[in-house]
XYZ file of C-alpha atoms in Angstrom:
468
model
C -36.489 9.971 35.739
C -37.900 11.408 32.881
C -35.456 12.467 30.097
C -36.229 14.749 26.975
C -33.739 14.409 23.975
C -33.733 17.459 21.733
C -32.719 16.272 18.433
C -33.341 13.183 16.849
C -30.390 12.724 14.563
C -27.715 10.269 14.953
C -26.647 10.812 18.255
C -30.058 11.903 19.497
C -31.862 9.045 18.804
C -29.349 6.164 19.576
C -28.694 8.073 23.169
C -32.851 8.223 23.429
C -33.569 4.644 22.695
C -30.688 2.779 24.589
C -31.901 5.071 27.939
C -35.191 3.942 27.326
C -33.984 0.526 26.918
C -32.175 0.482 30.561
C -35.535 1.566 31.711
C -35.871 5.610 31.620
C -39.105 7.257 30.655
C -37.501 9.133 27.484
C -39.247 11.728 24.990
C -37.186 12.326 21.614
C -38.164 15.767 20.269
C -38.028 17.110 16.790
C -38.999 19.962 15.019
C -38.909 17.967 11.807
C -42.725 16.859 11.895
C -42.117 14.479 9.265
C -39.468 12.396 10.635
C -41.443 12.214 13.993
C -44.427 10.760 12.100
C -41.904 8.006 10.344
C -40.659 7.440 14.069
C -43.973 7.104 15.423
C -44.527 4.180 12.327
C -41.305 2.616 13.773
C -39.081 3.905 10.305
C -35.812 4.612 11.338
C -34.146 7.598 9.407
C -30.601 5.846 9.779
C -28.727 2.849 9.385
C -27.383 1.502 12.556
C -27.119 -1.959 13.245
C -29.441 -2.871 16.731
C -31.288 0.394 16.885
C -34.135 -0.405 15.145
C -35.066 -3.437 17.315
C -34.331 -1.037 20.629
C -36.567 1.504 19.096
C -39.468 -0.732 18.587
C -39.194 -2.535 21.550
C -38.859 0.333 23.672
C -41.934 2.233 22.039
C -43.692 -0.723 22.743
C -42.906 -1.343 26.380
C -43.983 2.815 26.556
C -40.889 4.112 27.421
C -40.011 5.818 24.294
C -42.214 8.238 23.221
C -41.364 10.640 19.758
C -42.895 14.472 19.848
C -42.409 17.568 17.650
C -43.581 19.724 20.738
C -40.719 20.940 22.901
C -42.879 23.139 24.656
C -45.463 20.391 26.162
C -42.398 17.824 27.327
C -39.634 20.023 28.666
C -41.362 21.356 32.085
C -41.736 17.381 33.017
C -38.032 16.683 32.809
C -35.367 15.870 34.891
C -32.937 15.780 32.156
C -32.652 17.450 28.871
C -30.166 16.340 26.278
C -29.156 18.864 23.394
C -28.352 16.611 20.542
C -28.851 18.831 17.218
C -25.831 19.349 14.881
C -23.007 21.284 15.031
C -22.045 21.848 11.342
C -18.663 23.653 10.470
C -19.267 27.423 10.333
C -19.251 29.408 6.984
C -15.745 29.996 7.654
C -14.897 26.362 7.167
C -13.242 25.898 10.455
C -15.288 26.730 13.372
C -18.403 24.790 14.706
C -21.713 26.203 13.981
C -23.463 26.414 17.320
C -26.828 28.251 16.091
C -28.912 25.005 16.220
C -27.300 24.101 20.012
C -27.688 27.825 21.302
C -31.533 27.874 19.697
C -32.221 24.652 21.202
C -30.919 26.398 24.916
C -33.405 29.209 24.040
C -36.636 27.046 23.922
C -35.246 24.883 26.283
C -34.822 27.693 28.587
C -38.246 29.242 28.067
C -40.195 26.441 29.361
C -38.268 24.884 32.116
C -40.570 24.319 35.265
C -38.050 23.635 38.278
C -34.530 22.389 38.350
C -33.628 20.367 35.303
C -29.969 19.209 34.502
C -29.367 20.530 30.908
C -27.056 17.784 28.771
C -24.998 19.035 26.375
C -24.196 16.148 24.072
C -23.926 17.550 20.796
C -20.095 17.924 19.992
C -18.991 21.479 20.944
C -15.788 23.894 21.161
C -14.799 24.447 24.791
C -16.844 27.473 26.354
C -20.130 26.390 24.804
C -21.333 25.264 28.306
C -20.922 29.106 29.370
C -22.890 30.024 26.499
C -25.688 27.634 26.995
C -25.799 28.604 30.671
C -26.293 32.498 29.516
C -28.960 32.011 26.849
C -30.711 29.925 29.324
C -30.226 32.359 32.229
C -31.370 35.447 29.726
C -34.545 33.121 28.479
C -35.980 32.468 32.003
C -34.352 34.088 34.767
C -34.332 32.885 38.204
C -34.737 29.245 36.702
C -32.633 26.388 38.672
C -30.740 24.597 36.179
C -27.342 22.901 35.645
C -25.486 22.655 32.440
C -23.239 19.076 31.992
C -21.237 18.488 29.188
C -21.372 14.945 28.290
C -19.602 14.377 25.041
C -20.558 11.215 23.045
C -18.014 8.463 21.590
C -20.739 6.697 19.706
C -19.098 4.800 16.413
C -21.217 4.962 13.261
C -21.981 1.268 12.743
C -21.462 0.139 16.535
C -23.208 3.038 18.380
C -25.793 0.715 19.848
C -22.761 -1.445 21.519
C -20.814 1.506 22.044
C -23.372 3.279 24.409
C -23.644 -0.019 26.335
C -20.040 -1.005 26.553
C -18.028 2.647 26.622
C -14.666 2.989 27.478
C -15.496 5.564 29.640
C -18.033 8.334 30.516
C -16.930 11.886 30.754
C -19.148 14.163 32.959
C -17.791 18.110 32.572
C -19.830 19.236 35.645
C -19.969 22.647 38.042
C -22.049 21.237 41.103
C -22.117 18.008 43.053
C -25.809 17.918 42.276
C -25.411 17.629 38.535
C -23.355 15.206 39.315
C -25.058 12.957 41.045
C -28.062 13.295 38.403
C -25.475 11.880 35.828
C -24.606 9.187 38.284
C -28.039 7.671 38.337
C -28.490 8.097 34.614
C -25.520 5.905 34.042
C -25.914 3.707 37.262
C -26.577 0.646 34.803
C -23.325 0.951 33.164
C -21.029 2.099 35.958
C -22.144 -0.943 37.830
C -20.605 -3.041 35.247
C -17.392 -1.381 35.451
C -17.603 1.525 32.946
C -15.595 4.245 34.571
C -17.079 7.654 35.290
C -14.731 10.133 34.823
C -16.041 13.716 36.066
C -14.202 17.164 35.173
C -14.828 20.414 34.517
C -17.363 21.180 31.320
C -14.071 22.734 29.572
C -12.085 19.659 30.008
C -14.955 17.463 28.827
C -15.340 19.705 25.811
C -11.622 19.456 25.241
C -11.658 15.881 25.874
C -13.800 15.091 22.959
C -12.246 17.015 20.073
C -9.001 15.728 21.249
C -9.877 12.302 21.324
C -11.410 12.474 17.466
C -8.012 14.719 16.618
C -5.472 12.102 18.014
C -7.288 8.972 16.181
C -7.511 11.553 12.841
C -3.704 11.853 13.298
C -2.930 8.417 13.387
C -4.963 7.722 10.249
C -3.117 10.333 8.530
C 0.282 9.004 9.824
C -0.323 5.421 8.662
C -1.444 6.303 5.256
C 1.651 8.337 4.774
C 3.699 5.272 6.283
C 1.854 3.113 3.959
C 3.051 5.431 1.004
C 6.610 4.853 2.574
C 6.048 1.262 2.450
C 5.045 1.184 -1.218
C 8.376 3.087 -2.212
C 10.751 0.819 -0.513
C 8.955 -2.451 -0.969
C 7.625 -3.150 3.064
C 4.299 -4.464 3.757
C 2.322 -1.897 5.686
C 0.243 -4.757 7.475
C 3.766 -5.888 8.713
C 4.924 -2.772 9.798
C 1.995 -1.824 11.670
C 1.378 -5.230 13.642
C 4.791 -4.927 14.577
C 4.142 -1.192 15.616
C 0.681 -2.050 17.250
C 2.078 -4.985 19.715
C 3.794 -1.923 21.441
C 1.711 -1.560 24.404
C 2.247 2.363 24.236
C 1.001 2.196 20.522
C -1.637 -0.473 20.138
C -3.519 -1.926 16.979
C -6.344 0.405 16.494
C -6.580 3.089 13.893
C -3.586 1.670 12.321
C -5.280 0.852 8.981
C -4.127 2.483 5.813
C -6.858 3.372 3.693
C -8.625 6.572 1.225
C -8.412 9.022 4.179
C -10.517 9.678 7.122
C -14.199 10.801 6.723
C -17.782 11.146 7.919
C -19.426 13.344 10.120
C -16.608 13.734 13.121
C -12.902 13.232 12.304
C -12.990 16.233 9.651
C -15.057 18.539 11.289
C -14.052 18.025 14.778
C -10.141 18.511 13.904
C -11.261 21.716 11.932
C -13.126 23.203 14.772
C -10.236 22.407 17.052
C -8.083 24.335 15.136
C -10.641 27.395 15.018
C -10.743 27.053 19.115
C -6.445 27.210 19.006
C -6.585 30.190 16.758
C -9.033 32.103 18.788
C -7.121 31.165 22.111
C -3.834 32.232 20.261
C -2.102 28.257 20.543
C -0.226 27.325 17.642
C -1.622 23.630 16.071
C 0.716 22.666 13.332
C 0.632 19.378 13.932
C -3.260 19.088 13.677
C -3.327 21.781 10.665
C -0.725 19.071 8.850
C -3.227 16.144 9.553
C -6.021 18.066 8.000
C -3.777 18.923 4.820
C -2.085 15.507 4.530
C -5.926 13.712 4.605
C -7.090 16.398 1.886
C -4.120 15.736 -0.085
C -4.605 11.954 0.173
C -8.091 12.154 -0.905
C -7.165 14.533 -3.994
C -4.968 11.748 -5.218
C -6.760 8.896 -5.280
C -8.000 9.642 -8.866
C -4.748 9.468 -9.716
C -3.945 6.557 -8.160
C -6.484 5.004 -10.710
C -5.481 6.732 -13.704
C -2.295 5.522 -13.510
C -3.365 1.848 -13.348
C -5.786 2.491 -15.813
C -2.946 3.177 -18.934
C -2.542 6.981 -17.825
C -5.757 7.704 -18.895
C -9.297 7.651 -17.286
C -10.943 9.340 -20.287
C -13.567 6.981 -21.722
C -13.228 4.155 -19.069
C -15.651 2.343 -17.059
C -14.983 2.572 -13.231
C -16.942 0.314 -10.874
C -16.823 1.598 -6.929
C -17.348 -0.662 -4.259
C -18.519 1.670 -1.316
C -19.651 5.253 -0.645
C -20.181 5.569 2.913
C -17.031 6.598 4.859
C -16.935 3.018 6.591
C -18.690 -0.161 6.545
C -22.063 -0.463 8.902
C -23.155 2.996 8.149
C -25.112 4.865 5.212
C -23.122 7.997 5.929
C -21.153 9.410 2.989
C -20.090 12.440 4.451
C -16.849 13.737 3.815
C -16.363 10.006 2.391
C -13.456 9.137 -0.320
C -16.356 8.717 -2.967
C -17.418 12.669 -2.592
C -14.101 13.575 -3.579
C -13.195 10.564 -5.886
C -16.551 9.892 -8.371
C -16.405 13.875 -9.012
C -12.666 13.736 -9.918
C -13.132 10.367 -11.860
C -16.418 12.077 -14.070
C -14.354 15.343 -14.604
C -11.565 13.135 -16.276
C -13.799 11.451 -18.545
C -14.559 8.225 -16.690
C -18.145 6.717 -16.496
C -18.775 5.402 -12.831
C -20.765 2.743 -11.490
C -21.081 1.847 -8.057
C -22.519 -0.204 -5.241
C -23.108 -0.260 -1.488
C -25.021 -2.274 0.798
C -26.535 0.455 2.460
C -25.638 4.209 1.136
C -26.997 4.206 -2.169
C -30.213 6.156 -1.352
C -27.892 8.836 0.115
C -25.620 8.835 -3.112
C -28.268 9.262 -5.071
C -28.994 12.661 -3.435
C -25.506 13.750 -3.956
C -23.872 12.045 -6.734
C -25.212 12.670 -10.584
C -24.728 10.428 -13.706
C -23.831 7.577 -11.650
C -24.782 3.797 -12.515
C -26.549 2.191 -8.996
C -25.395 -1.787 -9.440
C -27.658 -4.590 -7.270
C -24.483 -5.900 -6.319
C -20.622 -6.027 -6.185
C -20.408 -8.264 -9.461
C -22.715 -5.644 -11.053
C -20.658 -2.855 -10.389
C -17.593 -4.898 -11.960
C -19.377 -5.557 -15.221
C -17.526 -4.617 -17.883
C -15.447 -2.258 -15.797
C -11.702 -1.201 -16.630
C -10.739 -0.757 -13.016
C -12.567 -1.965 -9.933
C -12.438 0.166 -6.935
C -12.891 -0.716 -3.222
C -13.540 2.316 -0.903
C -15.430 0.673 1.649
C -14.701 -2.440 3.807
C -18.210 -3.947 3.901
C -17.710 -7.813 4.829
C -19.952 -8.706 1.782
C -16.985 -7.155 -0.240
C -14.446 -9.501 1.265
C -16.477 -12.720 -0.004
C -16.646 -11.911 -3.392
C -15.619 -14.602 -5.377
C -12.363 -13.517 -7.360
C -12.594 -15.437 -10.220
C -15.995 -14.592 -10.871
C -15.387 -10.548 -10.318
C -12.567 -11.258 -12.556
C -14.385 -12.499 -15.469
C -17.192 -9.555 -15.382
C -14.844 -6.878 -15.857
C -13.015 -5.579 -19.371
C -10.023 -5.455 -17.801
C -9.469 -7.354 -14.538
C -7.744 -4.563 -12.406
C -8.750 -3.900 -8.645
C -7.465 -0.959 -6.885
C -8.028 -1.827 -3.172
C -8.037 1.139 -1.059
C -8.730 -0.986 2.185
C -6.368 -3.594 1.847
C -9.600 -5.930 1.913
C -7.996 -8.816 -0.175
C -5.429 -11.176 0.812
C -2.071 -11.347 -1.470
C -2.124 -14.866 -1.189
C -5.834 -15.373 -2.623
C -5.082 -12.535 -5.355
C -1.635 -14.264 -6.368
C -3.423 -16.891 -8.146
C -6.264 -14.993 -10.070
C -5.996 -13.445 -13.201
C -6.220 -9.790 -11.520
C -4.162 -6.913 -11.578
C -4.432 -5.809 -7.916
C -3.200 -2.743 -6.179
C -3.425 -1.910 -2.744
C -2.183 0.310 0.205
C 1.139 0.168 1.257
C 1.822 -3.345 0.033
C 3.366 -4.873 -3.345
C 0.979 -4.568 -6.474
C 0.133 -8.104 -8.340
C 0.198 -8.648 -11.946
C -1.606 -11.391 -13.380
C -3.242 -10.287 -16.735
C -0.528 -10.349 -19.634
C 2.051 -8.673 -17.080
C 0.184 -5.310 -17.547
C 3.231 -3.331 -16.631
C 5.515 -4.508 -19.671
C 4.672 -3.450 -22.949
C 7.249 -5.148 -25.248
C 6.666 -8.643 -26.644
C 10.129 -9.497 -25.518
C 9.905 -8.512 -21.841
C 6.362 -10.602 -21.767
C 8.127 -13.810 -23.277
C 10.877 -13.352 -20.572
C 8.759 -12.966 -17.739
C 6.873 -15.887 -18.599
C 10.323 -18.332 -19.002
C 11.191 -16.733 -15.723
C 8.099 -17.636 -13.843
C 8.247 -21.501 -15.292
C 11.263 -21.412 -12.923
C 9.665 -19.815 -9.876
C 6.892 -20.609 -7.563
C 3.333 -18.965 -7.683
C 4.286 -15.778 -5.509
C 6.848 -15.194 -7.940
C 4.096 -13.024 -9.765
C 4.320 -10.335 -7.034
C 7.089 -8.173 -7.695
C 7.909 -4.419 -8.290
């Protein structure tokens, strides 16, 4: 079975490389000739653990080819995947399908014999019908089927997600297309992965619904964290107690700076747009979007509050600009909102990210890019953890504190244990947990108050430093 992948972005490249690894002949096609040239040289344009090795192995085995000539490869294909981008449209809500429909047009013009066209891009309900209409118009009488096969690849673990998915969703109209897809994914289903066959429309809604539900969980836990900060509870204890309920589970219950990336914000907005077109209210989803935007807008205020009420002239270190660990993707990351807000308030920003700095240089101006976490902390008035990179958790807290002008950490990922922080000179502010004050009791301004605190501490254990 021969497979063509149209689009060598994140989804297309991962899908093509992994299908080649399990034995299919795959051609990945892209109009970007410069990208194709780099891929042929083994240069991978995205950061994704494990992907480079699979690409190089599959190319060496002769099962993976890169091409800029769609017309020359579509005619021989049994299955053609559409994996081009579907960005938010000019209205700021619905998905822009121009790339998808353009791909469908070009595919239709060059089809030769029965072919299964797979919509892998994230698209709103009804897109399969639009693709079908475009292809029929491009080449009347050609035999084909449209399959809706949404991707569920998490950035940073996409290769694993391909080979160990929770499920495979296949939206079809005819049994023939279903049979093709069963053959395509046979290696995975033989290992017990469920293949769920639905209508095209149901498959399209499943994708948007899944991402929107996860976004809602994140928005909820962030609001719960705010409540915990106000009443003195610990969000980690709360979410653990919640998550043990099998109806809830522990996944996506970690508070943070808000959800970002290429999927959750875009897909939630697109689902709202779809619902509006259908005349269906989506108040919960709209509230989720607003709650997340409000959270990211408020990040600078959190830092301002622990920086003496002003950011003017302050040096702020940033650890992580990617929207999550193990990726270089900064789309809709917390940094996109926070860094300009800090700069507007008069702060100087120095940042470090293990993978995303080259992306950051294309987006941010007047940022000093650091070589490691300690450099990002050097002479800083505050250090902000935005991304949960494992290497940040392994930083030496004493060394980090010594590098800073003021030992203040704002941990938006709850990366550090409170017990570890309690024995350092750091002022530590996390999400949904008590703050720890280790540097001259920063919240107290009067000398007498500080002296009294010192007397009290001599009578109390070390953890008494955790208060308010």
